[in-house]
Coordinates of C-alpha atoms and ligand atoms in Angstrom, one line a residue:
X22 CA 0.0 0.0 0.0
X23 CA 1.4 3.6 -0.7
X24 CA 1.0 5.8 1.6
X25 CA 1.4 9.7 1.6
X26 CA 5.2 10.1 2.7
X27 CA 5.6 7.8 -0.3
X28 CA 4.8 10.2 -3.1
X29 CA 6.9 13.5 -3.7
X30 CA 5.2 16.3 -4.4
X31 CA 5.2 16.4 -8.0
X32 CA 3.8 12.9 -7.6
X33 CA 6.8 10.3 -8.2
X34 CA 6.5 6.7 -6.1
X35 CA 9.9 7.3 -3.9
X36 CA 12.0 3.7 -4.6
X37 CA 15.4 3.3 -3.7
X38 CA 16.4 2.6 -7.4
X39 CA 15.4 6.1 -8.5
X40 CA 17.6 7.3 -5.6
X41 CA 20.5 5.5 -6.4
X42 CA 23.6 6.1 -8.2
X43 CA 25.0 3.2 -9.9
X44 CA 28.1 2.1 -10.8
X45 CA 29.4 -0.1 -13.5
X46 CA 32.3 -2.4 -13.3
X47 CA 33.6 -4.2 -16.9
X48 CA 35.4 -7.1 -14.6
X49 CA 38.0 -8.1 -17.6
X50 CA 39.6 -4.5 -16.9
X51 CA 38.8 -3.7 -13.3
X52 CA 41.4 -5.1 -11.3
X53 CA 43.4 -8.2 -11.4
X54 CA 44.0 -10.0 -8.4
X55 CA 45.9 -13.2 -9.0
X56 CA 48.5 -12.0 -12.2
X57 CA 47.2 -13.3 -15.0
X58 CA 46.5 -10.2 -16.9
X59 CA 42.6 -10.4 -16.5
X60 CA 40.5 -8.4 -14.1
X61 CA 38.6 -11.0 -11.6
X62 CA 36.1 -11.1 -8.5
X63 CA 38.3 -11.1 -5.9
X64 CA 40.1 -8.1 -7.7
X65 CA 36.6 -6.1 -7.3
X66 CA 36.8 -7.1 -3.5
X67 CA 40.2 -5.3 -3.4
X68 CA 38.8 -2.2 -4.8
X69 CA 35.3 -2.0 -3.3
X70 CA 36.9 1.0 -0.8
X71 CA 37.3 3.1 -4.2
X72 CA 33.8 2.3 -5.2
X73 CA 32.3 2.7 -2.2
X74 CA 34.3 5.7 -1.4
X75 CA 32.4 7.9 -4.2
X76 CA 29.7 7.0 -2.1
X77 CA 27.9 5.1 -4.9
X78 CA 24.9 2.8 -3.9
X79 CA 24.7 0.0 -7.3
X80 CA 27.2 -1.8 -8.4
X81 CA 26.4 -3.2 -12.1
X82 CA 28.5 -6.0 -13.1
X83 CA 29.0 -6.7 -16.4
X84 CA 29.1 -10.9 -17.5
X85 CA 30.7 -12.8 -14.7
X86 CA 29.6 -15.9 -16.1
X87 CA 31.4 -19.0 -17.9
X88 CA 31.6 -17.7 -21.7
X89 CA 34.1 -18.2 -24.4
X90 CA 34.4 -14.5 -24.6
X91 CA 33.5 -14.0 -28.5
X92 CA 32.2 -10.7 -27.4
X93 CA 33.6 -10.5 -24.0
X94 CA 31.0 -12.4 -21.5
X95 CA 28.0 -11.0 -23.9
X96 CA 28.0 -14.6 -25.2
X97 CA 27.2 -16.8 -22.5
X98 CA 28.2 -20.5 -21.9
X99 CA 26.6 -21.2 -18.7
X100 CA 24.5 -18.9 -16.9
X101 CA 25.1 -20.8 -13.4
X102 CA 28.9 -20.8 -13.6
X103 CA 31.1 -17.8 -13.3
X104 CA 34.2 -17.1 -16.0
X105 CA 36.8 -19.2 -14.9
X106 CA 39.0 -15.9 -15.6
X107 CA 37.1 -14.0 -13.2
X108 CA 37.1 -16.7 -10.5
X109 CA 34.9 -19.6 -8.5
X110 CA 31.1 -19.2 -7.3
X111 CA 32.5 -19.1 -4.0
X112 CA 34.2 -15.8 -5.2
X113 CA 31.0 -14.3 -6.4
X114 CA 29.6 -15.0 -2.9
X115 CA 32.3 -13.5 -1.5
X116 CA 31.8 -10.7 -3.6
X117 CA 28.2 -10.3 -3.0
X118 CA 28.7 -10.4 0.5
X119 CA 31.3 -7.4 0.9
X120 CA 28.9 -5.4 -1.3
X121 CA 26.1 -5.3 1.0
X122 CA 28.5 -5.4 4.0
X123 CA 29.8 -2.1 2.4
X124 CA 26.0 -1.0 2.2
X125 CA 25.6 -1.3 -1.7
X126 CA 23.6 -3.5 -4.1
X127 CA 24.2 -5.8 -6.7
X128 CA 22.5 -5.8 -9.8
X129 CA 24.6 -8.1 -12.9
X130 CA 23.8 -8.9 -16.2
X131 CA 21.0 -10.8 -18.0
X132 CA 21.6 -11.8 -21.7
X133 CA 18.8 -13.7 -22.5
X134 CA 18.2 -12.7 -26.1
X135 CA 20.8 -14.7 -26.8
X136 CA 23.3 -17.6 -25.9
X137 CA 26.9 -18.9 -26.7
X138 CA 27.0 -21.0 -29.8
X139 CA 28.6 -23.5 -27.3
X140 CA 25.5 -23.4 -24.6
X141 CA 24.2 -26.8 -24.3
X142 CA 21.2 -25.6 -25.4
X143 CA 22.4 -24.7 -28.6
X144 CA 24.8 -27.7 -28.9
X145 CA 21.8 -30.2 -28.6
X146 CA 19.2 -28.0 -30.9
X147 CA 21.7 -27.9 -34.0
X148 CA 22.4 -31.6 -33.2
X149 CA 19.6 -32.8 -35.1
X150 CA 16.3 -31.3 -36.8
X151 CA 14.0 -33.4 -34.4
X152 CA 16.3 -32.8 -31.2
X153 CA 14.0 -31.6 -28.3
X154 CA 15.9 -28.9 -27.8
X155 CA 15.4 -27.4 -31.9
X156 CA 13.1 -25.3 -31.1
X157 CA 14.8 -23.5 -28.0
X158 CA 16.6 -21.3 -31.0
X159 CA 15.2 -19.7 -34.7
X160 CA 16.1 -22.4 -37.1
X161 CA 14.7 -21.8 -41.4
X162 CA 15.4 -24.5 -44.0
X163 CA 16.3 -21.5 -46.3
X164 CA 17.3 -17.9 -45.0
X165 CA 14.3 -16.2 -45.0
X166 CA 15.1 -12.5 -45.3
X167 CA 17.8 -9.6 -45.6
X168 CA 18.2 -8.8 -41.9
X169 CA 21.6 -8.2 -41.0
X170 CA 23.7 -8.6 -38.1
X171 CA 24.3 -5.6 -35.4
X172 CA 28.2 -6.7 -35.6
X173 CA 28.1 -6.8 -39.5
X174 CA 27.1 -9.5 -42.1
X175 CA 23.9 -11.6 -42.6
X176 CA 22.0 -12.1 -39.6
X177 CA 21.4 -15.6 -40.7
X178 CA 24.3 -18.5 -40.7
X179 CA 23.8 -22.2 -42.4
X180 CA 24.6 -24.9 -40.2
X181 CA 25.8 -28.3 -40.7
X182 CA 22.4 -29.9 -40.9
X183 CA 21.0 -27.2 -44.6
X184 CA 19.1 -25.0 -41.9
X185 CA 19.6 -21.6 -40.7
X186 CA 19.9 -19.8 -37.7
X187 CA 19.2 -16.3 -36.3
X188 CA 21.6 -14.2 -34.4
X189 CA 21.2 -10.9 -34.1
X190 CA 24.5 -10.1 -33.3
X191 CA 27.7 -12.9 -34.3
X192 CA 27.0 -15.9 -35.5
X193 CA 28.7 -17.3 -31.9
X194 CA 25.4 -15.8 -30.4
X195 CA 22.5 -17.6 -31.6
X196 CA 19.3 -15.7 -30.7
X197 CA 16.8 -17.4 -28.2
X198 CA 13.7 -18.7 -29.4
X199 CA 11.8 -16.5 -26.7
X200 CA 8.1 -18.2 -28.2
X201 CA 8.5 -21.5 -26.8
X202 CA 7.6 -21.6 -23.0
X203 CA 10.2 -24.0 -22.0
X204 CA 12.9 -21.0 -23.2
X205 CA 11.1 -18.5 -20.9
X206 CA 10.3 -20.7 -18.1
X207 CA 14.3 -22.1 -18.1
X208 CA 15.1 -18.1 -18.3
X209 CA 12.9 -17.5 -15.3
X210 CA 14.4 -20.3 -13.4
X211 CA 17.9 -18.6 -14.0
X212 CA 17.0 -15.3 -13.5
X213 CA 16.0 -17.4 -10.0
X214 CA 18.7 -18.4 -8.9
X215 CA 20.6 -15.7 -9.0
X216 CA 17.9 -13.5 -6.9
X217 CA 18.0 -16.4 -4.0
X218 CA 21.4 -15.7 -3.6
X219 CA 20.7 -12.2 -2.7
X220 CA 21.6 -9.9 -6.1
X221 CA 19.6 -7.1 -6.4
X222 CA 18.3 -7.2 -9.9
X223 CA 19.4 -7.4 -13.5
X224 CA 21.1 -4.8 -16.2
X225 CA 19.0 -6.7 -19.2
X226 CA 21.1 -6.9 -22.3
X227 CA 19.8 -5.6 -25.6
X228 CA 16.1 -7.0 -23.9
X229 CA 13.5 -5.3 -26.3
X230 CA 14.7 -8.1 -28.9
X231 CA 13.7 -11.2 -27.5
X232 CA 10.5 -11.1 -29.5
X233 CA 11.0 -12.1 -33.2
X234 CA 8.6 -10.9 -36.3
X235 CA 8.1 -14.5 -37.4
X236 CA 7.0 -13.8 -40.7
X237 CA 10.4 -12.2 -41.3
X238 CA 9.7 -9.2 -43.4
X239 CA 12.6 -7.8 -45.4
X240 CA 14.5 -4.8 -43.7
X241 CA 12.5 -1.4 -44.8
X242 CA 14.9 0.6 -47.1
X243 CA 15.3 3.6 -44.4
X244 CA 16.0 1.6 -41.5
X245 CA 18.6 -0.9 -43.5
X246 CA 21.9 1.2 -41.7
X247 CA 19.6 1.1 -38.2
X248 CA 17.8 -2.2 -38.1
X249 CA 17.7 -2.1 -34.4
X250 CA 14.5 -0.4 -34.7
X251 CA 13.1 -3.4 -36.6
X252 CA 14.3 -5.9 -34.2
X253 CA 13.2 -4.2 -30.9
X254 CA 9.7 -3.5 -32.0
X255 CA 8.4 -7.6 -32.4
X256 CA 4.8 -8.8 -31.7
X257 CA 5.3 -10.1 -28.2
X258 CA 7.9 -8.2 -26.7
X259 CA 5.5 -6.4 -23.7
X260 CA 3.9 -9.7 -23.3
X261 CA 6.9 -11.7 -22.4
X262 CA 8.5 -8.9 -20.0
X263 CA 5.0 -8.9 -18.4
X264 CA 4.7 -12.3 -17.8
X265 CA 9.1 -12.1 -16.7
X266 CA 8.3 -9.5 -13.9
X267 CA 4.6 -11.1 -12.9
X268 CA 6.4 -14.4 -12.8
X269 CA 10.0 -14.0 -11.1
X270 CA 10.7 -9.9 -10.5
X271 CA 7.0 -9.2 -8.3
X272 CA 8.5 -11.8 -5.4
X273 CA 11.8 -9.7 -5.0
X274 CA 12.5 -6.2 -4.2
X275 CA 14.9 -5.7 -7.0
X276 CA 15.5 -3.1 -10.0
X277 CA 15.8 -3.7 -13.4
X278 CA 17.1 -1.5 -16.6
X279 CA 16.7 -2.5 -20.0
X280 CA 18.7 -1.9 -22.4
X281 CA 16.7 -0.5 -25.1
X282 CA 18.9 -0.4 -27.9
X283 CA 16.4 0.4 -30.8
X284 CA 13.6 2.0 -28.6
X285 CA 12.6 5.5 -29.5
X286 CA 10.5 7.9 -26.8
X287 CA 7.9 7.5 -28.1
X288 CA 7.7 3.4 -27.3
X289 CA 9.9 4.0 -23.7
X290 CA 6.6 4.2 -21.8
X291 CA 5.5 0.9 -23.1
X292 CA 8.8 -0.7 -21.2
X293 CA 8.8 1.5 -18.1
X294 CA 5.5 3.0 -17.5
X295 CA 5.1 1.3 -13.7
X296 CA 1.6 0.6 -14.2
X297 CA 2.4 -2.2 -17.0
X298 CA 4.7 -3.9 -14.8
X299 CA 7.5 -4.5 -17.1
X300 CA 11.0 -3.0 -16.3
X301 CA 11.6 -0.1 -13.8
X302 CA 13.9 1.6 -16.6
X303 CA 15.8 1.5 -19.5
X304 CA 18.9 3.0 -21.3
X305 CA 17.6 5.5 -24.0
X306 CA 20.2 6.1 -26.4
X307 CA 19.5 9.1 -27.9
X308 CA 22.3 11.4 -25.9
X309 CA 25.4 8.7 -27.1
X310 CA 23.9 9.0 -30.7
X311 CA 23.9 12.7 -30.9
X312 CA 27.6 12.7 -32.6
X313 CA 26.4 9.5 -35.2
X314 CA 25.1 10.1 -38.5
X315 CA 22.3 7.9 -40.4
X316 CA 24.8 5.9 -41.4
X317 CA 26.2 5.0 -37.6
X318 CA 29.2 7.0 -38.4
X319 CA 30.8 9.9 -36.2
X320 CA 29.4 13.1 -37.2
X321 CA 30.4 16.6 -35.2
X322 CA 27.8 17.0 -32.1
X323 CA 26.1 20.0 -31.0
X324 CA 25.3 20.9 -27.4
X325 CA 21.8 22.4 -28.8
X326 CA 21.2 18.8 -29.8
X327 CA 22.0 17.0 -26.4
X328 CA 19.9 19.5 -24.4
X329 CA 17.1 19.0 -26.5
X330 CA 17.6 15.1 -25.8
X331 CA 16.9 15.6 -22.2
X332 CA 14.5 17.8 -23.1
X333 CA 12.5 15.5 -24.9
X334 CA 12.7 13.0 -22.4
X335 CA 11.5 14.7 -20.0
X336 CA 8.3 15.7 -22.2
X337 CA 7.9 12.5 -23.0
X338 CA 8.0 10.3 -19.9
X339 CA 5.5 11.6 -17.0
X340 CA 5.6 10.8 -13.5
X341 CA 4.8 7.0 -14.1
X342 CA 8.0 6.8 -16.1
X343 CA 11.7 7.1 -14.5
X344 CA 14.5 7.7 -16.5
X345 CA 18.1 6.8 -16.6
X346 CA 21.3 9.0 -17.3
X347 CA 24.4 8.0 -19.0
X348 CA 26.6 9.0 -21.2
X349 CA 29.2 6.1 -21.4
X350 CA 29.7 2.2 -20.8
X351 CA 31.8 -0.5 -22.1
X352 CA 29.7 -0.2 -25.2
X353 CA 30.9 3.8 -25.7
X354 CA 33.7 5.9 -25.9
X355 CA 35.3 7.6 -23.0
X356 CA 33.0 10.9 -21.5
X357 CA 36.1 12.9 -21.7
X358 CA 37.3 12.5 -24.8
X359 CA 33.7 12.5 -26.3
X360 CA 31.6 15.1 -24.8
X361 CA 34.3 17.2 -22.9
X362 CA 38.1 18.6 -23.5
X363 CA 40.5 15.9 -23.2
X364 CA 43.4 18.1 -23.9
X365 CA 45.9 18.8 -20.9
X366 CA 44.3 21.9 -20.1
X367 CA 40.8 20.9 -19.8
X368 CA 40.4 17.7 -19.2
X369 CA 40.1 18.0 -15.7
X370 CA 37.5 20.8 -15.4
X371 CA 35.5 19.1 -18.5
X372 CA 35.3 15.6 -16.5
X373 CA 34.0 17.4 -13.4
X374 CA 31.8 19.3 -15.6
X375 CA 30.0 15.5 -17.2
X376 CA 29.9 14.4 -13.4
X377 CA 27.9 17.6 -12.5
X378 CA 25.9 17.1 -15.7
X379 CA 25.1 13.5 -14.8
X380 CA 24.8 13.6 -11.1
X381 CA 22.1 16.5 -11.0
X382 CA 20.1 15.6 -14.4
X383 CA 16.8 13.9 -13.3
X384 CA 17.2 10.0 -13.6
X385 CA 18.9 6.9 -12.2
X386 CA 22.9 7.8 -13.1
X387 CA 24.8 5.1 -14.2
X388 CA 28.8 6.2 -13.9
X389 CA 31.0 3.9 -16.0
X390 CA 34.6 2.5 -14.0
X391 CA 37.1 5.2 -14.9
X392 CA 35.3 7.9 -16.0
X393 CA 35.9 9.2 -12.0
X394 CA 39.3 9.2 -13.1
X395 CA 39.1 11.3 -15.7
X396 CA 40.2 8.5 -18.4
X397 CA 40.6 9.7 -22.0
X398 CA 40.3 7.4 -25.5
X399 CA 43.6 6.6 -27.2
X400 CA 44.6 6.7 -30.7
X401 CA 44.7 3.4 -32.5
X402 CA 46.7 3.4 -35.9
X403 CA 46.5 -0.2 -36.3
X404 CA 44.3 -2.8 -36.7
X405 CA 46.1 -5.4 -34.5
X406 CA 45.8 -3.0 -31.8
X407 CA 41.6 -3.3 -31.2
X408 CA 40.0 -6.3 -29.3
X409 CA 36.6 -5.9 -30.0
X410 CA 34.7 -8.1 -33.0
X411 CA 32.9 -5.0 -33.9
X412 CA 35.7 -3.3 -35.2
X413 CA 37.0 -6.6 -36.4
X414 CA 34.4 -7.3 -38.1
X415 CA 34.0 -3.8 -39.5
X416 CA 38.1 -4.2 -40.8
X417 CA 37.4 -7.0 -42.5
X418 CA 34.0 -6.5 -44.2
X419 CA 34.6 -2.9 -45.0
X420 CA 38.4 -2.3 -45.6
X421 CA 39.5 -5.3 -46.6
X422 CA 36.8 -5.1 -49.3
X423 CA 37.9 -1.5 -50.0
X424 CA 34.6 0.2 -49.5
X425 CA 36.5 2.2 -46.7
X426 CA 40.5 3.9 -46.4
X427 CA 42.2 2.6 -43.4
X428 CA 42.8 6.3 -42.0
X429 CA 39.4 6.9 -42.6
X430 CA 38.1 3.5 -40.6
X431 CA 40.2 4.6 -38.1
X432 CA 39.2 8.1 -37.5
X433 CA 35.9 6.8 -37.3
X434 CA 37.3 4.6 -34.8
X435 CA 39.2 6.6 -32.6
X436 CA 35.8 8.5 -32.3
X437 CA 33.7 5.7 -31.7
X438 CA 35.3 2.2 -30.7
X439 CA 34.2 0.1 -28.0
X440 CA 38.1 -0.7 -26.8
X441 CA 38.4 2.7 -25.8
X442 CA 36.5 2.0 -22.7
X443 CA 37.4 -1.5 -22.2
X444 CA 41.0 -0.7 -21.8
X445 CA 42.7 -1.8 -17.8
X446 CA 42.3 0.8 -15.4
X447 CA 45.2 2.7 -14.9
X448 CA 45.4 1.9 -11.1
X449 CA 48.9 3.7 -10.4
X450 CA 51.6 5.5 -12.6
X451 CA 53.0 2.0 -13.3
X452 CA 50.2 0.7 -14.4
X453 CA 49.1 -1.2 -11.1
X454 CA 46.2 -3.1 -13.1
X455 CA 48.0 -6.1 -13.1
X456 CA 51.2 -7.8 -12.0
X457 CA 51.0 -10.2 -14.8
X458 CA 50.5 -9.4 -18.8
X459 CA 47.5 -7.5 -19.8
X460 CA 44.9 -8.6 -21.7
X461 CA 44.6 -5.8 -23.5
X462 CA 47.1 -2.8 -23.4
X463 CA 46.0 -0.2 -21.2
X464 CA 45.9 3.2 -22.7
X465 CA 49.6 4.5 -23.5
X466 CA 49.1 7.2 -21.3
X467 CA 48.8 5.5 -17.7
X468 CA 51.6 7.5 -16.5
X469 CA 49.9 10.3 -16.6
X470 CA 46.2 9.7 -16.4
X471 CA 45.0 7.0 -13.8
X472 CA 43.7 6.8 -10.4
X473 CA 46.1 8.7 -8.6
X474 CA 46.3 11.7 -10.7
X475 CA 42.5 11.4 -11.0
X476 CA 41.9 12.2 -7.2
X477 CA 40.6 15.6 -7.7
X478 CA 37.7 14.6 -10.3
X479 CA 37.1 11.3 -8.2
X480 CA 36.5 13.7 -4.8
X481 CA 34.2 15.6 -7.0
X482 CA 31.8 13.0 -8.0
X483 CA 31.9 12.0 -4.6
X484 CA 31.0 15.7 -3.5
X485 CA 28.4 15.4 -6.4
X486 CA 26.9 12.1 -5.2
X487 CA 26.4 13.4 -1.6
X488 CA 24.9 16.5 -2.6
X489 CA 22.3 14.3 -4.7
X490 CA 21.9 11.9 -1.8
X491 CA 21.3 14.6 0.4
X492 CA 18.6 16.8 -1.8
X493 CA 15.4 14.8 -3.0
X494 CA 15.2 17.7 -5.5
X495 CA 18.4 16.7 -7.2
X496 CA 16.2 13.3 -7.3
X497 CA 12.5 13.9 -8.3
X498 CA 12.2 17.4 -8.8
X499 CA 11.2 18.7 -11.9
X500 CA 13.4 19.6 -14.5
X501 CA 13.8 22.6 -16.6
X502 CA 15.6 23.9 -19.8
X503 CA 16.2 27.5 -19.3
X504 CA 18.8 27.8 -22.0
X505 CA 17.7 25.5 -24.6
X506 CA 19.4 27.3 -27.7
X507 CA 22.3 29.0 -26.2
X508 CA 25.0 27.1 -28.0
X509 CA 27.8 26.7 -25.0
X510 CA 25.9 26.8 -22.3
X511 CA 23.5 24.1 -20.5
X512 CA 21.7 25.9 -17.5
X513 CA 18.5 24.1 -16.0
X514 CA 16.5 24.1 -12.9
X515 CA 15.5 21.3 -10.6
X516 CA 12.5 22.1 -8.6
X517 CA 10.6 20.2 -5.9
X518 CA 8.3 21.9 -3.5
X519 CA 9.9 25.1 -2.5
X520 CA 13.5 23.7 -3.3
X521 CA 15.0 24.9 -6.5
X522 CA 18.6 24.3 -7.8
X523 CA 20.3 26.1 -10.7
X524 CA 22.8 24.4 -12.6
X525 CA 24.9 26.1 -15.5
X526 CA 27.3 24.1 -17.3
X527 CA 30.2 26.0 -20.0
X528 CA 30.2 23.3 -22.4
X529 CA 33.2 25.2 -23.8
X530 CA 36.6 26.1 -23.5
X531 CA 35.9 29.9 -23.7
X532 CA 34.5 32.3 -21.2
X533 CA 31.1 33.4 -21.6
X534 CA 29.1 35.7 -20.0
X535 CA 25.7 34.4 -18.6
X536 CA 23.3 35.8 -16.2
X537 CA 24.4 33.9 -12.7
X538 CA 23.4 34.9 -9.7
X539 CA 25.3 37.3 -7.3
X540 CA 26.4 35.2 -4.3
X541 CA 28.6 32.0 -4.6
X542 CA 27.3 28.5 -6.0
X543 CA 27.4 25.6 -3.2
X544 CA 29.5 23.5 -5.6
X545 CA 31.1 24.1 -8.0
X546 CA 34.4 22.7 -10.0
X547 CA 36.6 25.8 -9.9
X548 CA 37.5 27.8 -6.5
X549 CA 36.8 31.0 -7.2
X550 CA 33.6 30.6 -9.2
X551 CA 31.1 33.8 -9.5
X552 CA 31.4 36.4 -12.2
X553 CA 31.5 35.3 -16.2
X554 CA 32.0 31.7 -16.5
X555 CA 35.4 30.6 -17.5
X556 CA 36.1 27.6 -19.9
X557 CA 34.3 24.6 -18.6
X558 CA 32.8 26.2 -15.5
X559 CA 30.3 24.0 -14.0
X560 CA 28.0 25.7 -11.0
X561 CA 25.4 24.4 -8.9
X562 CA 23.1 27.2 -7.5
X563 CA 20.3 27.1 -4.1
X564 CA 18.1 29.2 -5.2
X565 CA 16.0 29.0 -2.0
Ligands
NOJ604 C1 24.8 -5.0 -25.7 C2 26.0 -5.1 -24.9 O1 26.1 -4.0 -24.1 C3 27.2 -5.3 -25.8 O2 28.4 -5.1 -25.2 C4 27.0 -6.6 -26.5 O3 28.0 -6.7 -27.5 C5 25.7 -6.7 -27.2 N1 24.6 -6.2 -26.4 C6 25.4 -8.1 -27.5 O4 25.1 -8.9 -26.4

């Protein structure tokens, strides 16, 4: 039952997961405990004081689980076991236990809309046409349309037995057939067992796809370079995350976020409005497409363009809908280097400047490992030098073939790439990520940028985080634009009751003169801030 003290005054349910700050951790490059070169439980145990120091309430754990790592855990072998790389079961218990001894939450990873190629579910259903187990994944006797994969090529691959099977992503991820009950109910029952052991709910990975337009219509020409807005808009999508939370996420008290790859405003409500009972949010990802083109490319942002995301989300999800806030993951490139100043000068201010952005914007924030550091991209120059089978893939299909210059690809990557995220922490000057060999080099710049250097900008998101923690209208309160064309600067209000903040962000590396008010702010990331704003000033204002 809700009762008053349970509803804001601009009418939000108060739930601890819109209150929360979450923080992710990419295991592989978090912190390596036992030398050999990849990140593991017991390494996140060692670290949980820096984690816990920003004063951070979710941890999100990307894949833990036993995987053959074609795309780095997102391909899933066993959903019971945990990476051998990473550690035992005994070390995720472990794990789970200092978290809430530390006075956080868990929530890890579901990716359900696909397995591992070597799941035994998918080794037994491409065994045979009439194995029980056939129908547990999308099998054709001929490849029944053009849809393409999100990591490049067909999305349909001919197996040894004439047929075909779906996978939306590579062909090591066949997709789940999410239309036969025993798929859900077995997804249910792991989704299960890792609530009983206490974790706190799920990050769901690429979720709105699970549903599949059986009749398999060809791609529409305008959505042929985007067909993530095909795939996440299938006939039975809202049933099956109905029946998921009825079934399983109802008996726990547990949060869950969606990753809606593919999901425009307009359709968020459908996945987050709490009166449907589906997910409690999702990860719009309309802010880290603001510097792609139609064609997924890297195109030159505009500030005008990212207000006017928040903007629109705001307008577009009322008080039944709560949204997230992010602007990096393992999936992106580094905050820094994308929406701030990573040059020497700036790169400081600019990071504090994101952290303010983030930390007051209304919405769950999720903060990616590193970025509290201050952690820029680096610049590839050769192939051999990337990890992830995205870019891979891209090499091969698109340069290789000559549709693409290498210095182009690469200038597209060095925007955009994945690895730029998923490089080691930078734990010390030396390196301090590892006392064996890397898996994957960390960013040529450790000496310089890393967690020790980054004190100042981590002390600031924990400033950040408290002041959130400590004002419900940094939380709930309403949120207003009062800038929305000026082209450097991001100014809003958030308002709840008779509480009103004023935040004004320079977006810029040039001072500009905007209207602040008189006294001092009650954060801010330069000293002496009043006056003019000077390059990258961020300000937070009390206004009552
Ligand atoms: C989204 C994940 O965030 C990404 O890392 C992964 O490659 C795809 N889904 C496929 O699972």
């Amino acid at each position: 039952m809700q009762t008053a003290d349970m509803i804001t005054p601009n009418g939000y349910v108060r739930r601890w997961w819109k209150a929360a700050v979450v923080y992710q951790v990419y295991p592989r490059s978090f912190y390596d405990s036992n030398g050999d070169g990849i990140g593991d439980l017991r390494g996140i145990i060692a670290k949980l004081d820096h984690i816990k120091g920003l004063g951070v309430d979710v941890i999100w754990l990307s894949p833990h689980f036993d995987s053959p790592n074609a795309d780095n855990g997102y391909d899933i072998r066993d959903y019971r076991r945990v990476g051998a790389e990473f550690g035992t079961m005994a070390d995720f218990d472990d794990l789970l236990a200092a978290i809430k001894a530390a006075g956080m939450r868990l929530i890890i990873d579901l990716v359900v809309n696909h397995t591992s190629d070597e799941h035994a579910w998918f080794a037994e259903s491409r065994s045979s046409r009439d194995n029980p187990k056939r129908d547990y994944y999308i099998w054709s006797d001929h490849k029944p349309n053009d849809w393409t994969s999100i990591f490049g090529g067909s999305a349909w691959t001919q197996d040894a037995s004439g047929d075909w099977y779906l996978h939306l992503f590579d062909p090591k991820q066949p997709d789940l057939n999410w239309d036969n009950p025993a798929v859900r109910h077995d997804v249910y029952d792991l989704m299960r067992f890792w609530l009983d052991k206490g974790v706190d709910g799920f990050r769901m990975d690429v979720i709105p796809f699970i549903s599949k337009d059986k009749s398999f219509p060809d791609l529409p020409e305008d959505l042929r370079a985007k067909p993530q807005y095909v795939y996440a808009n299938g006939p039975y999508v809202h049933d099956y995350l109905h029946e998921m939370n009825r079934d399983v996420l109802s008996q726990y008290d547990v949060m869950t976020v969606g990753e809606a790859f593919g999901v425009t405003l307009v359709d968020t409500p459908k996945l987050i409005d709490e009166r449907r009972q589906e997910l409690d949010m999702i990860f719009q990802f309309a802010a880290v497409e603001v510097d792609r083109g139609p064609d997924g490319r890297w195109r030159p942002w505009r500030l005008t363009d990212l207000k006017a995301v928040f903007a629109r989300q705001d307008a577009a999800l009322d008080r039944h809908c709560w949204p997230t806030v992010f602007l990096s993951n393992h999936d992106n490139p580094r905050i820094v280097s994308r929406f701030g100043d990573d040059s020497q000068q700036w790169r400081e201010k600019s990071a504090m400047l994101l952290a303010t952005l983030i930390l007051t914007m209304k919405g769950t924030p999720f903060i990616y490992q590193g970025d509290e550091m201050g952690l820029t991209n680096r610049a590839f120059s050769d192939i051999s030098q990337f990890n992830d089978l995205w870019t891979l893939n891209a090499w091969r299909d698109e340069v290789e073939s000559g549709q693409w210059r290498p210095e182009a690809f690469f200038a597209n990557q060095n925007r955009l790439s994945r690895d730029h995220a998923r490089m080691p922490i930078p734990w010390t000057a030396e390196g301090g990520f590892t006392t064996g060999t890397p898996w994957f080099a960390l960013n040529p710049n450790f000496a310089e940028i890393n967690a020790t250097t980054g004190q100042d900008i981590y002390d600031h998101y924990a400033r950040l985080i408290a002041l959130r923690h400590a004002n419900p209208a940094l939380i709930y309160g309403d949120y207003e634009d009062i800038a929305p064309d000026h082209p450097q600067i991001f100014a809003y209000r958030r308002t709840l009751g008779d509480t009103s903040f004023l935040i004004i962000l320079n977006f810029s590396s040039e001072a500009v003169a905007f209207d602040c008010p008189a006294r001092a702010p009650i954060l801010a990331n330069d000293n002496g801030s009043t006056g003019e704003l000077a390059g990258w000033d961020a300000r937070i204002y009390r206004l009552d």
